[in-house]
C-alpha positions as a printed NumPy array, in Angstrom:
array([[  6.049,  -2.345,  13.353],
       [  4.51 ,  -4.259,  16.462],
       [  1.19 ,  -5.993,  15.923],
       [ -0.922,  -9.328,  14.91 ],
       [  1.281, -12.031,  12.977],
       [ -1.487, -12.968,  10.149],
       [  0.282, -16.249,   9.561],
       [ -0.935, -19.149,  10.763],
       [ -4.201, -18.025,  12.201],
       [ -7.277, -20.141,  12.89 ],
       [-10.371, -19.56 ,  11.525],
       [-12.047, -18.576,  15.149],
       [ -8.607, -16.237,  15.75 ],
       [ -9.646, -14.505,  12.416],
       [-13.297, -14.084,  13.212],
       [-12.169, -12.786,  16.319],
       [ -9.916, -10.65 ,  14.973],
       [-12.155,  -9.104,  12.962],
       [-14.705,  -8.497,  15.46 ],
       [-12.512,  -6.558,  17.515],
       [-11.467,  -4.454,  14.594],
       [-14.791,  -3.034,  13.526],
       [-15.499,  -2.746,  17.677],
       [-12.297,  -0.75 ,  17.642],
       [-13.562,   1.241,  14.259],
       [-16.656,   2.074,  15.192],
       [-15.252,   3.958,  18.642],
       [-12.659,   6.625,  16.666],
       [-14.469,   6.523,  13.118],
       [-14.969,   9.834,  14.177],
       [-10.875,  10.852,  13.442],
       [-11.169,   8.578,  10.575],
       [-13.418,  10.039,   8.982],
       [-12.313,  13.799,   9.247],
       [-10.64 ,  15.448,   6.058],
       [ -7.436,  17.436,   7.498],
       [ -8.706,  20.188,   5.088],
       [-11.511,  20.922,   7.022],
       [ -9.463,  20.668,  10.571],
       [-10.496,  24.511,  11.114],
       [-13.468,  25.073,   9.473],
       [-14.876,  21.822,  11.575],
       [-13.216,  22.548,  14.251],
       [-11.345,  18.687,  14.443],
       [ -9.491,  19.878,  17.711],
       [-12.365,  20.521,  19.187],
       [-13.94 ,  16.605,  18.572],
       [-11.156,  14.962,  20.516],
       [-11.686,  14.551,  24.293],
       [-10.037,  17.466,  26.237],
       [ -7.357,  15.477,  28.209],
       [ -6.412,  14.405,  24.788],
       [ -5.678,  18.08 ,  23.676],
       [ -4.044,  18.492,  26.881],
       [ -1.412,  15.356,  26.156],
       [ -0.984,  16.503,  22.534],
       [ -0.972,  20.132,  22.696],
       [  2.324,  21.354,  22.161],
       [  4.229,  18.089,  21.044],
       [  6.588,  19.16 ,  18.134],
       [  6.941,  16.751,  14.985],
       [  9.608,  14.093,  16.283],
       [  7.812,  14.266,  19.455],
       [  4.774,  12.87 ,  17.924],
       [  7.222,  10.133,  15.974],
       [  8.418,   8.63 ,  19.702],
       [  4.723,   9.566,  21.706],
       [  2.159,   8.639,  19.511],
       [  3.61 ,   6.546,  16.149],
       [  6.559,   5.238,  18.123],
       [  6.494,   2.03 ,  19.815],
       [  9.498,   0.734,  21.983],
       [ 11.821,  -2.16 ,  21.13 ],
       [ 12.914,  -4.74 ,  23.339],
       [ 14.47 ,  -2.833,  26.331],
       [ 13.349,   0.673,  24.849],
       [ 10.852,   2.904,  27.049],
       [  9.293,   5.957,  25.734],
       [  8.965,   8.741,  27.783],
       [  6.081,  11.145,  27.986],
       [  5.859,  14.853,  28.033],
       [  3.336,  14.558,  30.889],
       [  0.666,  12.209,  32.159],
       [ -1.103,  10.725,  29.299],
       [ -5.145,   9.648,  29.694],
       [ -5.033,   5.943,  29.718],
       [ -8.044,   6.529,  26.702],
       [ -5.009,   7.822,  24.861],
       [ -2.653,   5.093,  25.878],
       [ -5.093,   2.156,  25.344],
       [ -6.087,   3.876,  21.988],
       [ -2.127,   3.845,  20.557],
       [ -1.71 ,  -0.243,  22.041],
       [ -4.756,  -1.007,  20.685],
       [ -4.156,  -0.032,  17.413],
       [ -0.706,  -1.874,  17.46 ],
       [ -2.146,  -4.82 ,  18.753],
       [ -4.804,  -4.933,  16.015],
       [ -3.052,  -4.57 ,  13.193],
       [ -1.326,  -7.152,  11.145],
       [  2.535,  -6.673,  11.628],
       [  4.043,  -5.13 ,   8.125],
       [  7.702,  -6.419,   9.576],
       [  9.152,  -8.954,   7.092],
       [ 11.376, -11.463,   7.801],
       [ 14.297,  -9.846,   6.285],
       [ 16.912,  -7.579,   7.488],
       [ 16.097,  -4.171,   6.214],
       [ 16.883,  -3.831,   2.79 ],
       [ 20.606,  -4.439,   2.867],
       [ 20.692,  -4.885,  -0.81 ],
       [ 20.809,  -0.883,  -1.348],
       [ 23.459,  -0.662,   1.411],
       [ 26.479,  -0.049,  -1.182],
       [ 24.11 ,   1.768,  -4.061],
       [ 20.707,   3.753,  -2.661],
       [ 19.706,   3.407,  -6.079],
       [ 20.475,  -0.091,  -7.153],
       [ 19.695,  -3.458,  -6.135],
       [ 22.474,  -5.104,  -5.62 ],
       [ 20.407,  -8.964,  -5.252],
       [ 19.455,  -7.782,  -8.889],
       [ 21.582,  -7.912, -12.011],
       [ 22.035,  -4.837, -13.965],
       [ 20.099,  -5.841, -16.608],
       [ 16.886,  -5.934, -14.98 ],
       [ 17.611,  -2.713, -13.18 ],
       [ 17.525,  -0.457, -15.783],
       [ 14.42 ,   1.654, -16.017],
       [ 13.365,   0.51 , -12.749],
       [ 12.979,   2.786,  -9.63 ],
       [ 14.242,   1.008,  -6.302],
       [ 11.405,   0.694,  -4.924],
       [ 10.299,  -1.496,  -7.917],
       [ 13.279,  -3.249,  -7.827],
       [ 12.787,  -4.625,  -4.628],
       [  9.445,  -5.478,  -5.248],
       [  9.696,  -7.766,  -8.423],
       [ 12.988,  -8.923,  -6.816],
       [ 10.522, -10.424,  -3.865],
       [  7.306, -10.938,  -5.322],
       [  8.594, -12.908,  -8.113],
       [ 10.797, -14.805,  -5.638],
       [  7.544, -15.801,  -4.1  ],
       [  5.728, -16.641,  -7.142],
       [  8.771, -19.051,  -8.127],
       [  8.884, -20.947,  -5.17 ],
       [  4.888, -21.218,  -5.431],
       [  4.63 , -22.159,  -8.443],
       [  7.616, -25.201,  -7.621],
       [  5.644, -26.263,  -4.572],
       [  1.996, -25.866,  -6.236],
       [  3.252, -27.379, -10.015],
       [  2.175, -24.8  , -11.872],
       [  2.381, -24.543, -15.565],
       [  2.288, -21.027, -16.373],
       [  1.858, -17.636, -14.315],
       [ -1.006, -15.056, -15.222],
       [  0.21 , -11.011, -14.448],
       [ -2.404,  -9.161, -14.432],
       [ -2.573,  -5.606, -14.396],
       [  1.31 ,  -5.677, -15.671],
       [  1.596,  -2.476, -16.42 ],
       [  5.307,  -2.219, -17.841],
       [  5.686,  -5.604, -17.234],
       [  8.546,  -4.973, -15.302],
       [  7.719,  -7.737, -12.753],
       [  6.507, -10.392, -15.619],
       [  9.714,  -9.778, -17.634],
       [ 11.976, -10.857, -14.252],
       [  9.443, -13.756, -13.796],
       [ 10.646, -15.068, -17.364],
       [ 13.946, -13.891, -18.126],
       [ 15.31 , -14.08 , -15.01 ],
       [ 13.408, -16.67 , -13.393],
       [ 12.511, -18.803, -16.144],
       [  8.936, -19.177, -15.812],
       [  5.84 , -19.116, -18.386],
       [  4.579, -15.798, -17.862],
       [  1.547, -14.262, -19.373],
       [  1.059, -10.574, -19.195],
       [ -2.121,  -8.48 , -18.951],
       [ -2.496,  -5.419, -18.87 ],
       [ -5.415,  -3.005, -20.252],
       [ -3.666,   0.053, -21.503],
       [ -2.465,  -0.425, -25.335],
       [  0.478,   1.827, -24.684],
       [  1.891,   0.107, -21.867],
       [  1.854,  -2.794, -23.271],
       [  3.891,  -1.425, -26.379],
       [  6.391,   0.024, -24.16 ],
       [  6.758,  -3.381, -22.224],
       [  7.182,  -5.26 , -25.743],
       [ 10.046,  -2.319, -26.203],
       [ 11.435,  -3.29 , -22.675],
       [ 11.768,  -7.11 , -23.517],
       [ 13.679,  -6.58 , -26.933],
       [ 15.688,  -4.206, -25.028],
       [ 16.01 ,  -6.673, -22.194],
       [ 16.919,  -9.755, -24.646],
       [ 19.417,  -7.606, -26.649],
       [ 21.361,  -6.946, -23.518],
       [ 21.135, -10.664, -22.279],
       [ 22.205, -12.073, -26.03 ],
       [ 25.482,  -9.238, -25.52 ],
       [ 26.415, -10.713, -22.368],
       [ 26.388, -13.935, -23.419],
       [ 28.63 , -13.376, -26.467],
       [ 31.429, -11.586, -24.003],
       [ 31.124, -14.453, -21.75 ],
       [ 30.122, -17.389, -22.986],
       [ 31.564, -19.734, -20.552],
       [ 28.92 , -18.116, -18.167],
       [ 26.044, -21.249, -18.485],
       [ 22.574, -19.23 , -18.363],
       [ 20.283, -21.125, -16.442],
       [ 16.774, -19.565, -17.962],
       [ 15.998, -19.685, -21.665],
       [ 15.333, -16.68 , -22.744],
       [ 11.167, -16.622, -23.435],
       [  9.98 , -12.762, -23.067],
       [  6.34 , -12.528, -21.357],
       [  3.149, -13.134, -23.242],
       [  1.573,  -9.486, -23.529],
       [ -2.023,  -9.368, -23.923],
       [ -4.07 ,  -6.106, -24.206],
       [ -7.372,  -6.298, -22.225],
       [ -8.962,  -4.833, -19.397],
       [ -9.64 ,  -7.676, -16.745],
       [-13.626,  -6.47 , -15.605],
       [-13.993,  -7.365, -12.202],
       [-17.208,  -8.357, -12.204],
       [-16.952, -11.257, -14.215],
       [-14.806, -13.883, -15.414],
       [-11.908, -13.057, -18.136],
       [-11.341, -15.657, -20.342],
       [ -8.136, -14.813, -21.835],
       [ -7.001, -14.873, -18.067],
       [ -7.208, -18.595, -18.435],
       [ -6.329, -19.739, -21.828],
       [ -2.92 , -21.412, -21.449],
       [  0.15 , -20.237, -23.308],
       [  0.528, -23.853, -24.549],
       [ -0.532, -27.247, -23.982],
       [  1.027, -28.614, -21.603],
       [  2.618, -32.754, -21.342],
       [ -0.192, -33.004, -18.676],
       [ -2.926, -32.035, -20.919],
       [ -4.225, -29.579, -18.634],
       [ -2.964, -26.004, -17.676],
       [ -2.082, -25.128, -14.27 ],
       [ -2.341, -21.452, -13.12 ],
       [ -0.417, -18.966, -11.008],
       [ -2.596, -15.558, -10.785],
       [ -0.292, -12.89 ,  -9.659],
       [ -0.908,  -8.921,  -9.25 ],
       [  1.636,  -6.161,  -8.004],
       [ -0.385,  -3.737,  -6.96 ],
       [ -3.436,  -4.635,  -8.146],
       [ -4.994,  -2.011,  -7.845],
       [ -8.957,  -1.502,  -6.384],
       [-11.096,  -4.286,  -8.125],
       [ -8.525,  -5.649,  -9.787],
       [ -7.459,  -7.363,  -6.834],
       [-10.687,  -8.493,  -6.033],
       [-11.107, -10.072,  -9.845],
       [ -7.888, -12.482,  -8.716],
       [ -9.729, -14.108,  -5.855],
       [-12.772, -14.516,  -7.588],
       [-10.666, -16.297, -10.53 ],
       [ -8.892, -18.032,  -8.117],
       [-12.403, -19.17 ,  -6.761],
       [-14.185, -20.258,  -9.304],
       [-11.727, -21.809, -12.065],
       [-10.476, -25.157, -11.351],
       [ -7.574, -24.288, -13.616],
       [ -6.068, -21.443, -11.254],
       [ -4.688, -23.523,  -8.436],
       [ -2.127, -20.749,  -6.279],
       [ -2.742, -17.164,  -6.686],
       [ -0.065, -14.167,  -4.87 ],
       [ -1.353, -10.527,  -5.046],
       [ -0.75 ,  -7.395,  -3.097],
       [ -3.231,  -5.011,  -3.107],
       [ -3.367,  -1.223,  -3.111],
       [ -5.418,   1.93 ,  -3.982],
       [ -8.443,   0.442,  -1.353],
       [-10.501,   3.572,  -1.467],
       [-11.404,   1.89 ,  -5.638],
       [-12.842,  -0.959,  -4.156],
       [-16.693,  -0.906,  -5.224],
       [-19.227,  -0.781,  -2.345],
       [-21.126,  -2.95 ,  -2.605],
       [-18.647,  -5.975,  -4.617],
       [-15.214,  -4.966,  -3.396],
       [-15.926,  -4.847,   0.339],
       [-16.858,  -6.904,   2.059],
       [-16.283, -10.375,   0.576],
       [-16.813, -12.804,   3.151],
       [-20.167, -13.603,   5.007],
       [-18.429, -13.3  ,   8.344],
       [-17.642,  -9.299,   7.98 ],
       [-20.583,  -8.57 ,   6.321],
       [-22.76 ,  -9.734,   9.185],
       [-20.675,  -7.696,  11.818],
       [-22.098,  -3.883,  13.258],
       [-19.686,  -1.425,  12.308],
       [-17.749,  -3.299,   9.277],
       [-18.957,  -0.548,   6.226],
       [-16.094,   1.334,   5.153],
       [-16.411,   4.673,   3.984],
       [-14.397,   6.182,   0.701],
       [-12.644,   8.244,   3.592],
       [-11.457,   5.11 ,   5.958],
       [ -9.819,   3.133,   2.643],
       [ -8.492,   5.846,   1.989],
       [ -6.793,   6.433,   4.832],
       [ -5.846,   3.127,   4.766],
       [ -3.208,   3.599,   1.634],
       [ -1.07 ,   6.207,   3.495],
       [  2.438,   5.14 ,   4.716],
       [  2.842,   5.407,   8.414],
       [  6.56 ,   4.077,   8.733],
       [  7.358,   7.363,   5.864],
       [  4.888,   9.526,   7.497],
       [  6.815,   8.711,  11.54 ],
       [ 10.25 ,   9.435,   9.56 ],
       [  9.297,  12.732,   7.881],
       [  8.377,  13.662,  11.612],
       [ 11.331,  12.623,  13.493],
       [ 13.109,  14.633,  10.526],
       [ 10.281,  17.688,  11.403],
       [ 11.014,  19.356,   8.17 ],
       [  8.842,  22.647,   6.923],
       [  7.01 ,  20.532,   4.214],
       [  4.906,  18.886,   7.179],
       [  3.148,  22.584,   7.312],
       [  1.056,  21.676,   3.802],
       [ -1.161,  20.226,   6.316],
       [ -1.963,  23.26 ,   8.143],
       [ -1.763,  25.712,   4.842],
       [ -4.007,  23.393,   2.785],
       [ -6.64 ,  23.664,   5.995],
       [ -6.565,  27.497,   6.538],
       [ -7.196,  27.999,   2.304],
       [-10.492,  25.745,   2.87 ],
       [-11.038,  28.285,   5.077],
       [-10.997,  31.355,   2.981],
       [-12.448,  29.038,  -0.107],
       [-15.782,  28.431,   2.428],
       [-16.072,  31.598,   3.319],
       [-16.189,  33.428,  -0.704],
       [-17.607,  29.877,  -1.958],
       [-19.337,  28.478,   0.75 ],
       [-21.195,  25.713,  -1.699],
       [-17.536,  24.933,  -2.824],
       [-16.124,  22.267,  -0.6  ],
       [-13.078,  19.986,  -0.84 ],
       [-11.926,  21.312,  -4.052],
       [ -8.838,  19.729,  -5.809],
       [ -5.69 ,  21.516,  -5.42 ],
       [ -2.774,  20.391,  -7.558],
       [  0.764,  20.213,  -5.862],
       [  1.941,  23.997,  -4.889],
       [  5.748,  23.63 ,  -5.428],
       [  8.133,  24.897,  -2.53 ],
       [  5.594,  25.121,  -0.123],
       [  7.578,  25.268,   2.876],
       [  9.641,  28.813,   0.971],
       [  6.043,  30.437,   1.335],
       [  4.662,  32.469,   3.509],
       [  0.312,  31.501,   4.423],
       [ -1.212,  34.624,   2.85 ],
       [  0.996,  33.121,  -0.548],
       [ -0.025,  29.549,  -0.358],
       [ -3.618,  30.868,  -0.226],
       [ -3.208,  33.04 ,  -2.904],
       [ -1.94 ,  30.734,  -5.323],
       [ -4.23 ,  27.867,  -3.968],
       [ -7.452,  30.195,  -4.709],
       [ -5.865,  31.067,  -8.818],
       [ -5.883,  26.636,  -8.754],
       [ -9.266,  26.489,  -7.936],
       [-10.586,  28.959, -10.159],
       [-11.201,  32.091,  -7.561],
       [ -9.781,  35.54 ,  -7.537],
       [ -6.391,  35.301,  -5.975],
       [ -6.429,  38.796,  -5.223],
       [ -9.453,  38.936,  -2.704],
       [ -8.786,  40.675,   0.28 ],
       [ -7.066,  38.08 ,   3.014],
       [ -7.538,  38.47 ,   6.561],
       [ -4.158,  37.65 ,   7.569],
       [ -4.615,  37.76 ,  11.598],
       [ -6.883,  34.68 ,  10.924],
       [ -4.454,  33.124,   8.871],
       [ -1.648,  33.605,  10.987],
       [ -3.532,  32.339,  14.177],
       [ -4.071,  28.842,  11.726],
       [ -0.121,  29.133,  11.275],
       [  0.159,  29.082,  15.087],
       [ -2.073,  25.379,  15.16 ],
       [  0.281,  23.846,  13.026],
       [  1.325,  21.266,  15.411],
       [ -2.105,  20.819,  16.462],
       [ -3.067,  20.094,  12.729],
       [  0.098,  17.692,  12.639],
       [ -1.013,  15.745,  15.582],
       [ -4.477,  15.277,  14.381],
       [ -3.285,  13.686,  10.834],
       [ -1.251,  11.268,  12.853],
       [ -3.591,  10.195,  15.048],
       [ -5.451,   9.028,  11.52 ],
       [ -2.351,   7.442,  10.521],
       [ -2.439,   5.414,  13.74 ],
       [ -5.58 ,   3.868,  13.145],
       [ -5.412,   3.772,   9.67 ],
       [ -3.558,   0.145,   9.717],
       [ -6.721,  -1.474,  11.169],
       [ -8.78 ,  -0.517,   8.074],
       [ -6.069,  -2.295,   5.904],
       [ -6.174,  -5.119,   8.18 ],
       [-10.212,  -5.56 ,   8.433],
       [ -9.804,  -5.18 ,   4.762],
       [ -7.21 ,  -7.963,   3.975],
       [ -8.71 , -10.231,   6.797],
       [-12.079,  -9.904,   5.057],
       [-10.227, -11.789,   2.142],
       [ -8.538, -14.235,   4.092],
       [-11.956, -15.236,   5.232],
       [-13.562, -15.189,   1.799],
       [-11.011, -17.58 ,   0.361],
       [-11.38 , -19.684,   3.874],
       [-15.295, -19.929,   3.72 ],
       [-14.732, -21.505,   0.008],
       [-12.517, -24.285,   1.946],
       [ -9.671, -23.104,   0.307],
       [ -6.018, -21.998,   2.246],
       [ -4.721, -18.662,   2.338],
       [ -1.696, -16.583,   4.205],
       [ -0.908, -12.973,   4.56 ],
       [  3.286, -12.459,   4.591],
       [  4.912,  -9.262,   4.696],
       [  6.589,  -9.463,   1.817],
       [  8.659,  -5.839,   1.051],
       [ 10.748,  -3.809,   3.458],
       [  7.556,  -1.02 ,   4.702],
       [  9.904,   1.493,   4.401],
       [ 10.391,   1.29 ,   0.697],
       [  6.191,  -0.34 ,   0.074],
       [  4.312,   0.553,   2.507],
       [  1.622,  -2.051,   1.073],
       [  3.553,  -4.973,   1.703],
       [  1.448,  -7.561,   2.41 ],
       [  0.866, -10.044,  -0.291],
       [ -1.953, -11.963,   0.186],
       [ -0.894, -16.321,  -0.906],
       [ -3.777, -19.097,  -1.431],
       [ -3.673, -22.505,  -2.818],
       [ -6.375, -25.321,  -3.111],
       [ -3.968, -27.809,  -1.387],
       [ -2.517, -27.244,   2.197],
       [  1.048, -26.2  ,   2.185],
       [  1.867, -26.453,   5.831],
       [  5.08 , -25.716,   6.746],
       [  5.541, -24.592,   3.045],
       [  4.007, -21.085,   3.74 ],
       [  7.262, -20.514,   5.787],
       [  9.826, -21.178,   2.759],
       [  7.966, -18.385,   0.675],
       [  9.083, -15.474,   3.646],
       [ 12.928, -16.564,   3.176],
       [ 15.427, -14.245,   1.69 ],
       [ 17.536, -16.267,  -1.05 ],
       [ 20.932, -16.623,  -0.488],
       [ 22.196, -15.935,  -3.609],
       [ 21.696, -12.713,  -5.638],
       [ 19.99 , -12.926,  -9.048]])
């Protein structure tokens, strides 16, 4: 994906930045704002500007993948149905101009080329029970968090919010590092204690068949510590070292995969405020959690700038993959028509419920196998209302017939939503830079696999040139 690099940025190109984003926001908060749900009964084709219907109207699935999400490569040109508005043109380069590139600096993930469902730059051990996608992810992140902590000295990294402590147990047993684990629910942490003696059994068998093999890493199991990390104050167990160290004085890694909401916004204020943290790597996720106020914003840049509140809807928005969302419409298969049901049942819930709005309606399996009038009826037994009321199926058909129209409106969304992420991760580079203290923002994971892939990097010393040796692929698989 096209857009910003965040690396290397001055302060004025970051205030800048995020000037033109909440400029850029305020115009189409409009389409941000809208629930797809509601794309009949508030008539969201109607709100966009009519030479806009006019370029849209009609474009099937992969047609919207190459039109609207699609921008060319090098050479590449992208040919229109018809005469676009230059509103609509500006609107899709502005929004790729805005927005910080997700591209890393990495082929695509090559390393599922032989296996789709196994690393192969991971060794088996630490595969098992782990999804691909996580495998990449503690594969890179903890790659990062190695060569940080070499280049920063650190003593001993901090996970926090470990969940399985999938990503802590590489840090240690593969990696070799001093790795304390927090996480706040008791049984995860039991079942990541289970992982590690599973782990270390499977390590001490290999070594027996092969002991010439010299193992490079001890092998220390993560530090797992049950507590909840509040994110409005300080935790102290965050910062009590593991052991003392020949310095006499503990030097901290903070690192979160996913941290999800607040949680990310706890590591920068530990990084902030305790001397003893001195590098901290998190990527962020689940934005819509972050409190308002105390979440967003954090810097005193943003929060002076018309236009920078984000509503629940925007960070929202702002967590959806656009690089899945382009490829499930170049593939324009039937389950792309949830949209459209989903929309036409709010429909028929307003009108019998009218006070009812927006109701929760858990996953209807095989959607694309039903006809409307059957999505509705099951969708009105989910939310509690007679699933036998009389339908008036020449309405619902006539939805059916919008489909496309319902389609294009959702990715019109997706197109902006990168520039809330952005305004949201720049309003944390700016935080950490009004403190005086240096921060980067490196695509980190392939955006096909994590689409939030940015990982957010601060010390209290310049790194310089360093910054640049974290983005490298090792050469050698682990």
């Amino acid at each position: 994906m096209p857009g910003v690099s965040a690396r290397g940025l001055s302060l004025e190109e970051r205030r800048q930045l995020a000037v033109n984003l909440t400029r850029v926001l305020s115009l189409y908060r409009s389409i941000l704002d809208a629930y797809i749900i509601e794309f009949f009964t508030d008539n969201l084709w109607g709100t966009l500007p009519c030479s806009w219907q006019e370029a849209l109207d009609g474009l099937n699935p992969p047609q919207l993948a190459t039109q609207l999400l699609g921008m060319p490569g090098e050479g590449e040109v992208v040919r229109y149905r018809s005469v676009w508005p230059l509103t609509l043109l500006a609107l899709k380069s502005t929004a790729y101009a805005l927005a910080f590139t997700r591209t890393p600096k990495f082929q695509a993930p090559s390393e599922f080329r032989e296996n789709p469902s196994q690393s192969s730059r991971l060794k088996a051990p630490f595969r098992k029970h782990v999804r691909p996608k996580k495998q990449h992810e503690i594969r890179r992140l903890g790659e990062l968090v190695k060569k940080l902590s070499d280049l920063t000295g650190c003593t001993q990294v901090v996970d926090v919010g470990s969940g399985q402590g999938h990503l802590s147990r590489f840090m240690s047993l593969g990696l070799g590092l001093k790795v304390k684990s927090i996480e706040g629910d008791q049984r995860l942490v039991e079942r990541a204690q289970h992982l590690d003696q599973e782990l270390l059994q499977t390590l001490g068998k290999e070594e027996k068949r092969s002991p010439q093999v010299v193992q490079t890493h001890s092998h220390r199991s993560p530090h797992h510590v049950a507590q909840w990390v509040d994110p409005r104050t300080l935790c102290e167990e965050v910062l009590l070292p593991l052991e003392t160290s020949p310095q006499g004085e503990a030097r901290l890694l903070l690192t979160g995969l996913h941290a999800c909401g607040d949680l990310s916004v706890a590591l920068l204020r530990h990084f902030s405020s305790c001397p003893e943290v001195v590098a901290l790597a998190s990527v962020g996720c689940c934005y819509m959690k972050l409190s308002d106020p105390g979440g967003y914003p954090l810097s005193q840049w943003v929060a002076a700038l018309p236009g920078h509140e984000l509503s629940y809807r925007l960070r929202e928005g702002a967590c959806h993959a656009l690089e899945e969302y382009a490829e499930r419409l170049q593939r324009a298969g039937p389950g792309l028509r949830t949209h459209c049901y989903r929309a036409a049942l709010e429909t028929v819930i307003r009108h019998v419920q009218p006070k009812l709005r927006r109701p929760g309606v858990q996953g209807i399996p095989r959607v694309h196998e039903l006809k409307i009038e059957e999505y509705v009826q099951r969708g009105l037994q989910r939310v509690g209302l007679d699933p036998q009321l009389p339908l008036n199926l020449a309405a619902l058909q006539a939805h059916q017939a919008q489909e496309n129209r319902v389609v294009a409106f959702f990715s019109l969304a997706l197109l902006l939503a990168p520039l809330v992420e952005t305004l949201i991760l720049l309003d944390r580079l700016l935080f950490l830079q009004e403190q005086g203290f240096h921060s980067e923002l490196l695509p980190i994971f392939s955006p096909e696999l994590s689409p939030r892939n940015l990982v957010l990097v601060a010390t209290k010393r310049p790194l310089g040139q360093a910054f640049s040796v974290l983005e490298t692929e090792d050469a050698d698989a682990l």
